[in-house]
Amino acid sequence: MRRWGFVAAAVLTVASGSAAAAEPVVAGSALPGLCGWEQAGPFRFGAPRAEARPGPAGVTLDRVYAPFTGANLVTTSWSDAVMLVEFRAKIAEAEAGLAAEAGVASALEKAGWTIARDAPREPAPSAPEIADASRLYSRTIDGDGAPGLLYAGLSWRGGRLTLACARADLLALDRREAEGVLPDGAQRPVPPSPITATPITADQCKDAATRDLTTAVFNGGADPYVDQVTDQRAYWDRLARWFRWRLEKSGKADAAQLDELQFAAEDASREDAPADPLAAVLGLIISIPQLEDARKSNDARQICAAYAETAALLTSDLLQRTERSKRLSAVWAAEAARLGVGLD
């Protein structure tokens, strides 16, 4: 689930607006509000994604957060609580980008952040936005009446400055949830609405309304088809996880045997896949620079065609993953029936 989320975020990163100037750099008193215990900028830690920002949602940040103009929210894998906020700025020139990185680094250090060395190994598996940063900082502050640990990952790479802020306790929660440790009383996932939208194709880019839609996506808008496919993928992933959790909680299933069943189901899914499971991901990696080139062209038709290709690769990957989760869910349902475990 983490990998497709990262790929989707990459598509949205390209769509997050025009290049930002290197100045002004967030500094001094602005930093506690940018990477705080309760909030990261305008976003609330621990809140569901849809409720993380009070008032109308939007990708454009207030000027006070300059040079950062956009943000990506990363949530825990089951409870959907915001655990990390990645602030982004487009700074094309290397000299300006590295200067901006150094400026934010200086501001962090003046605000009491320290370079983290061995400590980040703990949350790193569930937070590549932090683990892969060029500069990694940590800070212990008073959180909910007790000391709380914060991480900040800072990088300028490939024309983009990023500052990822995260809470260690929520990263740990995500890691537990990803390993299948769900909270007591976790409810069976509710199916999303069926897919009713249709994918955008390059042939449709001759239509002005389609070009307007893809331009809107580049400015933070939504593609209904991608959103609906994403919702289906998330539901089936969560359902498979919940089924297995119920089997383990029943006391009738052996964890090692469940592992064997899962490995067998995953192997069978790969063997029966109608296409190479990695083809869409590799295609996405190749298409991202093409998408950026199209954005820079300011040609609506070129933008539309590039987006249509990227969205097709993304949804192909999501649909393949959905089918694998459906198969695994069927395996768990069969095992539950064999053991007499209720899944309602």
CSV table of C-alpha atoms in Angstrom, one decimal:
chain,number,residue,atom,x,y,z
A,1,MET,CA,0.0,0.0,0.0
A,2,ARG,CA,2.9,2.4,0.8
A,3,ARG,CA,4.4,2.0,-2.7
A,4,TRP,CA,1.3,2.9,-4.7
A,5,GLY,CA,0.6,5.8,-2.4
A,6,PHE,CA,4.1,7.1,-3.0
A,7,VAL,CA,3.7,6.8,-6.8
A,8,ALA,CA,0.4,8.7,-6.6
A,9,ALA,CA,2.0,11.4,-4.5
A,10,ALA,CA,4.7,11.7,-7.2
A,11,VAL,CA,2.0,12.5,-9.8
A,12,LEU,CA,0.5,15.1,-7.5
A,13,THR,CA,3.8,16.6,-6.8
A,14,VAL,CA,4.3,17.5,-10.4
A,15,ALA,CA,0.8,19.0,-10.3
A,16,SER,CA,1.4,21.2,-7.3
A,17,GLY,CA,1.9,24.6,-9.1
A,18,SER,CA,4.6,26.8,-10.5
A,19,ALA,CA,8.2,27.2,-9.4
A,20,ALA,CA,8.7,29.0,-6.2
A,21,ALA,CA,11.4,31.6,-5.5
A,22,ALA,CA,14.1,30.6,-3.0
A,23,GLU,CA,13.1,33.6,-0.8
A,24,PRO,CA,11.7,34.1,1.8
A,25,VAL,CA,12.8,31.0,3.8
A,26,VAL,CA,10.6,29.9,6.7
A,27,ALA,CA,12.6,30.9,9.7
A,28,GLY,CA,12.7,31.5,13.4
A,29,SER,CA,9.3,31.9,15.0
A,30,ALA,CA,7.5,30.3,12.0
A,31,LEU,CA,9.0,26.9,12.5
A,32,PRO,CA,7.2,25.8,15.7
A,33,GLY,CA,3.9,26.2,13.8
A,34,LEU,CA,5.3,24.4,10.8
A,35,CYS,CA,6.5,21.3,12.7
A,36,GLY,CA,4.7,21.3,16.0
A,37,TRP,CA,3.2,18.5,18.2
A,38,GLU,CA,-0.4,19.1,17.4
A,39,GLN,CA,-0.1,20.6,13.9
A,40,ALA,CA,2.2,20.8,10.9
A,41,GLY,CA,1.4,24.2,9.4
A,42,PRO,CA,-2.4,24.3,8.8
A,43,PHE,CA,-2.8,20.5,9.2
A,44,ARG,CA,-3.7,18.6,12.4
A,45,PHE,CA,-1.6,15.5,13.3
A,46,GLY,CA,-3.7,12.5,14.3
A,47,ALA,CA,-6.8,13.7,12.4
A,48,PRO,CA,-8.3,11.8,9.5
A,49,ARG,CA,-7.1,13.1,6.1
A,50,ALA,CA,-10.4,14.7,5.3
A,51,GLU,CA,-10.6,16.5,8.6
A,52,ALA,CA,-6.9,17.5,8.9
A,53,ARG,CA,-7.3,21.0,7.7
A,54,PRO,CA,-10.0,23.3,9.1
A,55,GLY,CA,-12.1,25.1,6.5
A,56,PRO,CA,-11.9,24.6,2.7
A,57,ALA,CA,-9.3,22.2,1.6
A,58,GLY,CA,-6.7,23.3,-0.9
A,59,VAL,CA,-3.2,22.6,-2.1
A,60,THR,CA,-2.0,26.2,-2.0
A,61,LEU,CA,-0.4,27.2,1.3
A,62,ASP,CA,-0.5,30.7,2.8
A,63,ARG,CA,2.4,33.0,2.0
A,64,VAL,CA,3.6,32.6,5.6
A,65,TYR,CA,4.9,29.2,4.7
A,66,ALA,CA,7.0,30.4,1.8
A,67,PRO,CA,8.9,29.1,0.0
A,68,PHE,CA,6.6,26.1,0.5
A,69,THR,CA,3.6,26.3,-1.8
A,70,GLY,CA,2.1,22.8,-1.5
A,71,ALA,CA,1.8,19.8,0.9
A,72,ASN,CA,1.3,16.1,0.8
A,73,LEU,CA,-0.4,14.3,3.7
A,74,VAL,CA,0.7,10.8,4.7
A,75,THR,CA,-1.7,8.9,6.9
A,76,THR,CA,-1.5,5.7,9.0
A,77,SER,CA,-2.3,2.6,7.1
A,78,TRP,CA,-5.5,1.6,9.0
A,79,SER,CA,-6.7,4.4,11.1
A,80,ASP,CA,-6.1,7.0,8.4
A,81,ALA,CA,-4.6,9.5,10.9
A,82,VAL,CA,-2.3,12.1,9.6
A,83,MET,CA,1.2,11.1,10.7
A,84,LEU,CA,3.4,13.1,8.4
A,85,VAL,CA,3.1,16.3,6.4
A,86,GLU,CA,5.5,16.9,3.5
A,87,PHE,CA,5.8,20.6,2.5
A,88,ARG,CA,7.0,21.2,-1.0
A,89,ALA,CA,8.5,24.0,-3.1
A,90,LYS,CA,9.6,24.0,-6.7
A,91,ILE,CA,13.0,25.6,-7.0
A,92,ALA,CA,14.6,24.7,-10.3
A,93,GLU,CA,18.0,26.2,-10.0
A,94,ALA,CA,20.5,24.2,-8.0
A,95,GLU,CA,22.2,27.2,-6.4
A,96,ALA,CA,18.9,28.6,-5.2
A,97,GLY,CA,17.6,25.3,-4.1
A,98,LEU,CA,20.6,24.4,-2.0
A,99,ALA,CA,20.6,27.9,-0.5
A,100,ALA,CA,17.0,27.5,0.5
A,101,GLU,CA,17.8,24.1,2.0
A,102,ALA,CA,20.6,25.6,4.0
A,103,GLY,CA,18.4,28.4,5.1
A,104,VAL,CA,15.6,26.1,6.4
A,105,ALA,CA,18.3,23.9,8.1
A,106,SER,CA,19.7,27.0,9.8
A,107,ALA,CA,16.3,27.9,11.0
A,108,LEU,CA,15.6,24.4,12.3
A,109,GLU,CA,18.8,24.4,14.3
A,110,LYS,CA,18.2,27.8,15.8
A,111,ALA,CA,14.7,26.6,16.8
A,112,GLY,CA,16.2,23.7,18.8
A,113,TRP,CA,16.2,20.8,16.3
A,114,THR,CA,19.3,18.5,16.3
A,115,ILE,CA,20.7,16.3,13.6
A,116,ALA,CA,19.3,12.8,14.1
A,117,ARG,CA,21.7,9.9,13.4
A,118,ASP,CA,20.8,6.5,14.9
A,119,ALA,CA,17.4,7.4,16.2
A,120,PRO,CA,15.6,7.6,12.8
A,121,ARG,CA,16.2,3.9,12.2
A,122,GLU,CA,13.1,3.1,14.3
A,123,PRO,CA,10.4,4.9,12.3
A,124,ALA,CA,12.2,4.8,8.9
A,125,PRO,CA,10.5,1.6,7.4
A,126,SER,CA,7.1,3.3,7.4
A,127,ALA,CA,8.2,6.8,6.4
A,128,PRO,CA,10.4,7.0,3.3
A,129,GLU,CA,9.7,10.8,3.2
A,130,ILE,CA,11.7,11.0,6.5
A,131,ALA,CA,14.2,8.1,6.0
A,132,ASP,CA,15.4,9.3,2.6
A,133,ALA,CA,15.9,13.0,3.5
A,134,SER,CA,19.3,14.6,2.9
A,135,ARG,CA,19.2,16.2,6.4
A,136,LEU,CA,17.3,14.5,9.2
A,137,TYR,CA,16.5,16.3,12.4
A,138,SER,CA,14.7,15.4,15.7
A,139,ARG,CA,13.3,17.3,18.6
A,140,THR,CA,11.7,16.4,21.9
A,141,ILE,CA,8.9,18.7,23.0
A,142,ASP,CA,6.0,18.6,25.4
A,143,GLY,CA,3.3,16.6,23.8
A,144,ASP,CA,-0.1,15.9,25.5
A,145,GLY,CA,1.5,16.4,28.9
A,146,ALA,CA,4.5,14.1,28.2
A,147,PRO,CA,7.7,14.4,26.2
A,148,GLY,CA,7.0,13.7,22.5
A,149,LEU,CA,9.5,13.1,19.7
A,150,LEU,CA,9.2,14.9,16.3
A,151,TYR,CA,11.2,14.3,13.1
A,152,ALA,CA,11.9,16.7,10.3
A,153,GLY,CA,13.4,15.6,7.0
A,154,LEU,CA,14.8,18.3,4.7
A,155,SER,CA,16.0,17.9,1.1
A,156,TRP,CA,16.5,19.8,-2.2
A,157,ARG,CA,16.6,17.3,-5.1
A,158,GLY,CA,15.7,17.6,-8.7
A,159,GLY,CA,14.2,21.0,-8.5
A,160,ARG,CA,12.1,20.4,-5.4
A,161,LEU,CA,12.6,21.5,-1.8
A,162,THR,CA,10.8,19.3,0.7
A,163,LEU,CA,10.4,19.5,4.5
A,164,ALA,CA,8.7,16.4,6.0
A,165,CYS,CA,7.4,16.8,9.5
A,166,ALA,CA,6.3,13.7,11.4
A,167,ARG,CA,5.4,12.5,14.9
A,168,ALA,CA,7.3,9.4,16.1
A,169,ASP,CA,4.3,8.0,18.0
A,170,LEU,CA,2.1,8.1,14.9
A,171,LEU,CA,4.9,6.6,12.8
A,172,ALA,CA,5.0,3.7,15.3
A,173,LEU,CA,1.2,3.4,15.1
A,174,ASP,CA,1.4,3.1,11.4
A,175,ARG,CA,4.1,0.4,11.6
A,176,ARG,CA,2.0,-1.6,14.0
A,177,GLU,CA,-1.1,-1.3,11.7
A,178,ALA,CA,1.0,-2.2,8.7
A,179,GLU,CA,2.0,-5.4,10.5
A,180,GLY,CA,-1.6,-6.3,11.0
A,181,VAL,CA,-2.0,-5.1,14.7
A,182,LEU,CA,-5.4,-3.4,14.6
A,183,PRO,CA,-7.0,-1.7,17.5
A,184,ASP,CA,-9.5,-3.7,19.6
A,185,GLY,CA,-13.0,-3.3,18.2
A,186,ALA,CA,-11.7,-2.5,14.6
A,187,GLN,CA,-14.8,-2.6,12.4
A,188,ARG,CA,-15.1,-4.3,9.1
A,189,PRO,CA,-14.3,-1.8,6.3
A,190,VAL,CA,-17.2,-0.3,4.5
A,191,PRO,CA,-17.2,-0.8,0.7
A,192,PRO,CA,-16.8,2.4,-1.3
A,193,SER,CA,-19.2,3.4,-4.1
A,194,PRO,CA,-18.7,1.5,-7.3
A,195,ILE,CA,-16.5,2.9,-10.0
A,196,THR,CA,-18.8,5.0,-12.3
A,197,ALA,CA,-16.3,7.4,-13.8
A,198,THR,CA,-14.3,6.6,-16.9
A,199,PRO,CA,-10.6,7.1,-17.5
A,200,ILE,CA,-9.2,10.0,-19.5
A,201,THR,CA,-7.6,8.9,-22.8
A,202,ALA,CA,-5.2,10.8,-25.0
A,203,ASP,CA,-7.9,10.8,-27.8
A,204,GLN,CA,-10.2,12.8,-25.5
A,205,CYS,CA,-7.6,15.6,-25.2
A,206,LYS,CA,-9.0,17.2,-28.4
A,207,ASP,CA,-12.0,18.1,-26.2
A,208,ALA,CA,-11.8,21.4,-24.3
A,209,ALA,CA,-13.6,20.1,-21.3
A,210,THR,CA,-11.1,17.2,-20.9
A,211,ARG,CA,-8.2,19.6,-21.2
A,212,ASP,CA,-9.7,21.8,-18.6
A,213,LEU,CA,-10.1,18.8,-16.3
A,214,THR,CA,-6.4,17.7,-16.6
A,215,THR,CA,-5.3,21.3,-16.2
A,216,ALA,CA,-7.3,21.4,-13.0
A,217,VAL,CA,-5.7,18.2,-11.8
A,218,PHE,CA,-2.3,19.9,-12.2
A,219,ASN,CA,-3.5,22.7,-9.9
A,220,GLY,CA,-4.7,20.3,-7.2
A,221,GLY,CA,-8.0,19.2,-8.6
A,222,ALA,CA,-9.3,15.6,-8.6
A,223,ASP,CA,-9.6,13.0,-11.4
A,224,PRO,CA,-12.8,11.1,-10.5
A,225,TYR,CA,-11.7,7.9,-12.1
A,226,VAL,CA,-8.3,7.8,-10.3
A,227,ASP,CA,-10.0,8.6,-7.0
A,228,GLN,CA,-12.6,5.9,-7.4
A,229,VAL,CA,-10.0,3.3,-8.4
A,230,THR,CA,-7.9,4.4,-5.4
A,231,ASP,CA,-10.8,4.0,-3.1
A,232,GLN,CA,-11.4,0.4,-4.3
A,233,ARG,CA,-7.7,-0.4,-3.9
A,234,ALA,CA,-7.8,0.9,-0.3
A,235,TYR,CA,-10.9,-1.0,0.6
A,236,TRP,CA,-9.8,-4.4,-0.6
A,237,ASP,CA,-6.4,-3.9,1.0
A,238,ARG,CA,-8.1,-3.1,4.3
A,239,LEU,CA,-10.6,-5.9,4.0
A,240,ALA,CA,-7.9,-8.5,3.5
A,241,ARG,CA,-6.0,-7.1,6.5
A,242,TRP,CA,-9.1,-7.1,8.7
A,243,PHE,CA,-10.0,-10.7,7.7
A,244,ARG,CA,-6.6,-11.9,8.7
A,245,TRP,CA,-6.7,-9.9,12.0
A,246,ARG,CA,-10.1,-11.6,12.8
A,247,LEU,CA,-8.6,-15.0,12.1
A,248,GLU,CA,-5.6,-14.3,14.4
A,249,LYS,CA,-7.9,-12.8,17.1
A,250,SER,CA,-10.1,-15.9,17.1
A,251,GLY,CA,-7.3,-18.1,18.5
A,252,LYS,CA,-8.2,-20.8,16.1
A,253,ALA,CA,-5.6,-19.9,13.4
A,254,ASP,CA,-1.9,-20.5,13.6
A,255,ALA,CA,0.1,-17.4,12.5
A,256,ALA,CA,2.8,-19.5,10.7
A,257,GLN,CA,0.1,-21.3,8.7
A,258,LEU,CA,-1.6,-18.0,7.8
A,259,ASP,CA,1.8,-16.8,6.5
A,260,GLU,CA,2.1,-19.8,4.3
A,261,LEU,CA,-1.4,-19.3,2.9
A,262,GLN,CA,-0.7,-15.6,2.2
A,263,PHE,CA,2.6,-16.4,0.5
A,264,ALA,CA,0.9,-19.0,-1.7
A,265,ALA,CA,-1.9,-16.6,-2.6
A,266,GLU,CA,0.6,-13.9,-3.5
A,267,ASP,CA,2.7,-16.3,-5.7
A,268,ALA,CA,-0.5,-17.4,-7.5
A,269,SER,CA,-1.6,-13.9,-8.1
A,270,ARG,CA,1.8,-13.0,-9.7
A,271,GLU,CA,1.7,-16.1,-11.9
A,272,ASP,CA,-1.9,-15.5,-13.0
A,273,ALA,CA,-1.5,-11.8,-13.6
A,274,PRO,CA,-2.5,-10.7,-17.2
A,275,ALA,CA,0.5,-8.3,-17.3
A,276,ASP,CA,3.9,-7.9,-15.6
A,277,PRO,CA,3.1,-6.5,-12.2
A,278,LEU,CA,6.1,-4.3,-12.3
A,279,ALA,CA,5.4,-2.9,-15.8
A,280,ALA,CA,3.0,-0.2,-14.7
A,281,VAL,CA,5.4,1.0,-11.9
A,282,LEU,CA,8.4,1.1,-14.2
A,283,GLY,CA,6.3,3.0,-16.7
A,284,LEU,CA,5.3,5.5,-14.1
A,285,ILE,CA,8.9,6.2,-13.2
A,286,ILE,CA,9.6,6.9,-16.8
A,287,SER,CA,6.5,9.0,-17.3
A,288,ILE,CA,7.0,11.4,-14.4
A,289,PRO,CA,9.7,13.5,-16.2
A,290,GLN,CA,7.5,13.6,-19.3
A,291,LEU,CA,4.7,14.8,-17.2
A,292,GLU,CA,6.9,17.6,-15.8
A,293,ASP,CA,8.1,18.6,-19.3
A,294,ALA,CA,4.4,18.8,-20.4
A,295,ARG,CA,3.6,21.1,-17.5
A,296,LYS,CA,6.5,23.4,-18.3
A,297,SER,CA,5.2,23.6,-21.9
A,298,ASN,CA,2.0,25.3,-20.8
A,299,ASP,CA,0.4,23.5,-23.8
A,300,ALA,CA,-3.0,22.3,-22.6
A,301,ARG,CA,-3.2,19.5,-25.1
A,302,GLN,CA,0.3,18.2,-24.3
A,303,ILE,CA,-0.4,18.4,-20.6
A,304,CYS,CA,-3.6,16.4,-21.1
A,305,ALA,CA,-1.9,13.7,-23.2
A,306,ALA,CA,0.9,13.3,-20.8
A,307,TYR,CA,-1.5,13.1,-17.8
A,308,ALA,CA,-3.7,10.5,-19.6
A,309,GLU,CA,-0.7,8.2,-20.1
A,310,THR,CA,0.5,8.6,-16.5
A,311,ALA,CA,-3.0,8.2,-15.0
A,312,ALA,CA,-3.4,5.0,-17.1
A,313,LEU,CA,-0.2,3.5,-15.7
A,314,LEU,CA,-1.2,4.5,-12.2
A,315,THR,CA,-4.7,3.0,-12.4
A,316,SER,CA,-3.3,-0.2,-14.0
A,317,ASP,CA,-1.1,-0.7,-11.0
A,318,LEU,CA,-3.9,0.0,-8.6
A,319,LEU,CA,-6.3,-2.4,-10.4
A,320,GLN,CA,-3.7,-5.2,-10.3
A,321,ARG,CA,-3.1,-4.7,-6.6
A,322,THR,CA,-6.9,-4.6,-6.0
A,323,GLU,CA,-7.2,-8.0,-7.7
A,324,ARG,CA,-4.4,-9.4,-5.6
A,325,SER,CA,-6.1,-8.2,-2.4
A,326,LYS,CA,-9.4,-9.7,-3.6
A,327,ARG,CA,-7.8,-13.0,-4.0
A,328,LEU,CA,-6.2,-12.8,-0.6
A,329,SER,CA,-9.6,-11.9,0.9
A,330,ALA,CA,-11.1,-15.0,-0.7
A,331,VAL,CA,-8.4,-17.1,0.8
A,332,TRP,CA,-9.0,-15.7,4.3
A,333,ALA,CA,-12.8,-16.1,3.9
A,334,ALA,CA,-12.3,-19.8,3.0
A,335,GLU,CA,-10.0,-20.4,5.9
A,336,ALA,CA,-12.4,-18.7,8.2
A,337,ALA,CA,-15.2,-21.0,7.0
A,338,ARG,CA,-13.0,-24.0,7.5
A,339,LEU,CA,-12.2,-23.0,11.1
A,340,GLY,CA,-15.7,-21.8,11.9
A,341,VAL,CA,-14.7,-18.1,12.4
A,342,GLY,CA,-17.3,-15.5,11.8
A,343,LEU,CA,-16.3,-12.6,9.6
A,344,ASP,CA,-19.4,-10.4,10.0
